[in-house]
Amino acid sequence: MKDFGLQQGFFKVFYISCQKHFQSLDTHDILVTTPKAGTTWLKAWTFALLNRDKYPNIVDHPLLTSNPHSLVPFLEYDLYYDKDFVPDLNSLSPPPKLFSTHIPYDSLPKSVKESTCKVVYLCRDPKDTFVSHWHFTNNLRAQSRGTLPLEEAFESFCKGVSSFGPFWEHVLGYWKKSLERPEKIMFLKYEEMKLKPGFYLREIAKFLECPFSKEEESNGVVDDILNLCSFEKLSNLEVNKTGKVSFHMENKYFFRLGQVGDSKNLLTTEMIEQLNAITETKLATHGLSF
Ligand code: PAP
């Protein structure tokens, strides 16, 4: 599929610039996701988590007036988007400590792998990932081009043609490293976060070395963060209904349904079986399933 092929090459330029120039510090935290795995949600959680002393009052929290993507920069889209431009992170006010990326493990900057910075990785059932991505792509397509044919997009996804490399290899790369270095890489699934949000928010807090204190627990801080970052809350904020991350990217495109299993409403039985079979073949022997 021509579009996706072009996209893949296009994004490689960003990897290369980021790989060459981003110097990760031990104090940095990096969120890594496959596209449409729940990046927006994870950004909201971690931003709220790491800044909870700074913004103890939910009523004037930045997440109420800014989209999570405006608060946590993407390495490849927001910082290292031009091969000839190297951003001075120290000149930013304040210098960011929390970053995100979709870059596959093998292409991460060396400093991310070698520093003691923490990596939180999030992925999602490939069927829902694909469907979410298909809807998102259609939102970004010029109307004159019409809807991207589902079958065409599906074939490309199955072949592994997507912006940040094949879905299964992306997941496997981080899964293997998370087993080797659990203190460095935390591996999460969207479905599990939906099922037990309180548990996973606490796990991320422990992993990022900022666990909730007994006092915070009894003051309901965990529930405050979960409510603030919930799909219902974020998607109904004015900033996320009418704002824009950039010229062509409307905030509302990051909030569609926020549910597990929506793929069954769009994909045929054959498509579901095909994706399940690929997942089984590529991931089952590594102890990973969706
Ligand atoms: P990105 O990779 O372009 O940044 P990302 O945020 O990873 O997008 O994915 C968007 C998906 O997360 C959407 O899923 P859907 O298409 O199946 O609905 C979006 O609805 C979902 N999402 C966004 N915010 C939340 C949230 N607060 N809780 C749960 N899901 C969310």
CSV table of C-alpha atoms and ligand atoms in Angstrom, one decimal, residues 33-45 68-69 74 77 100 102 122 124 128-129 131-133 135-136 190 194 226 228-235 249 252-260 262, ligand 1:
chain,number,residue,atom,x,y,z
A,33,THR,CA,3.8,2.8,22.7
A,34,THR,CA,2.8,1.3,19.4
A,35,PRO,CA,0.6,3.9,17.7
A,36,LYS,CA,-3.0,3.8,19.0
A,37,ALA,CA,-2.2,1.7,22.0
A,38,GLY,CA,-3.4,4.3,24.5
A,39,THR,CA,-0.5,6.8,24.3
A,40,THR,CA,-2.8,9.8,25.2
A,41,TRP,CA,-4.1,7.9,28.3
A,42,LEU,CA,-0.6,6.9,29.4
A,43,LYS,CA,0.7,10.4,28.9
A,44,ALA,CA,-2.2,11.8,31.1
A,45,TRP,CA,-1.5,9.2,33.8
A,68,PRO,CA,-1.9,15.2,27.1
A,69,HIS,CA,0.1,15.4,23.9
A,74,PHE,CA,7.0,13.0,21.4
A,77,TYR,CA,7.2,14.6,16.2
A,100,SER,CA,7.3,9.7,24.6
A,102,HIS,CA,6.7,5.1,19.1
A,122,LEU,CA,2.3,0.1,26.4
A,124,ARG,CA,-2.8,-3.2,22.8
A,128,ASP,CA,-8.2,-3.0,18.3
A,129,THR,CA,-4.9,-1.3,17.5
A,131,VAL,CA,-9.1,-0.6,13.9
A,132,SER,CA,-8.2,2.5,16.0
A,133,HIS,CA,-5.5,3.3,13.5
A,135,HIS,CA,-10.3,5.4,12.0
A,136,PHE,CA,-7.5,7.8,12.9
A,190,TYR,CA,-4.2,-1.5,27.4
A,194,LYS,CA,-8.7,-0.9,31.5
A,226,LEU,CA,-7.9,8.0,37.5
A,228,LEU,CA,-9.1,13.1,35.9
A,229,CYS,CA,-7.5,10.9,33.2
A,230,SER,CA,-10.6,8.8,32.3
A,231,PHE,CA,-11.8,8.7,28.8
A,232,GLU,CA,-15.1,10.3,29.9
A,233,LYS,CA,-13.5,13.2,31.6
A,234,LEU,CA,-10.8,14.0,29.1
A,235,SER,CA,-12.9,13.5,26.0
A,249,MET,CA,-4.3,17.3,14.1
A,252,LYS,CA,-10.7,15.0,19.3
A,253,TYR,CA,-9.1,12.5,17.0
A,254,PHE,CA,-7.3,11.1,20.0
A,255,PHE,CA,-10.6,10.2,21.7
A,256,ARG,CA,-12.8,7.9,19.7
A,257,LEU,CA,-14.3,5.2,21.9
A,258,GLY,CA,-11.7,4.1,24.4
A,259,GLN,CA,-13.1,0.6,24.7
A,260,VAL,CA,-11.7,-3.0,24.6
A,262,ASP,CA,-14.4,-2.6,19.3
B,1,PAP,P1,-1.5,7.9,19.3
B,1,PAP,O1,-0.7,6.7,19.1
B,1,PAP,O2,-1.8,8.6,18.0
B,1,PAP,O3,-1.0,8.9,20.3
B,1,PAP,P2,-3.3,6.7,21.2
B,1,PAP,O4,-3.6,7.7,22.2
B,1,PAP,O5,-2.2,5.7,21.4
B,1,PAP,O6,-3.0,7.5,19.8
B,1,PAP,O7,-4.6,5.9,20.8
B,1,PAP,C1,-5.8,6.4,20.8
B,1,PAP,C2,-6.8,5.4,21.4
B,1,PAP,O8,-6.7,5.5,22.8
B,1,PAP,C3,-8.2,5.6,20.9
B,1,PAP,O9,-8.8,4.3,20.9
B,1,PAP,P3,-10.1,3.9,20.0
B,1,PAP,O10,-9.8,4.4,18.6
B,1,PAP,O11,-10.2,2.5,20.1
B,1,PAP,O12,-11.2,4.6,20.7
B,1,PAP,C4,-8.7,6.4,22.1
B,1,PAP,O13,-10.1,6.5,22.2
B,1,PAP,C5,-8.1,5.8,23.3
B,1,PAP,N1,-8.0,6.7,24.4
B,1,PAP,C6,-7.7,8.0,24.5
B,1,PAP,N2,-7.8,8.5,25.7
B,1,PAP,C7,-8.1,7.4,26.5
B,1,PAP,C8,-8.4,7.3,27.9
B,1,PAP,N3,-8.3,8.4,28.7
B,1,PAP,N4,-8.8,6.1,28.4
B,1,PAP,C9,-8.9,5.0,27.5
B,1,PAP,N5,-8.6,5.1,26.2
B,1,PAP,C10,-8.3,6.3,25.7
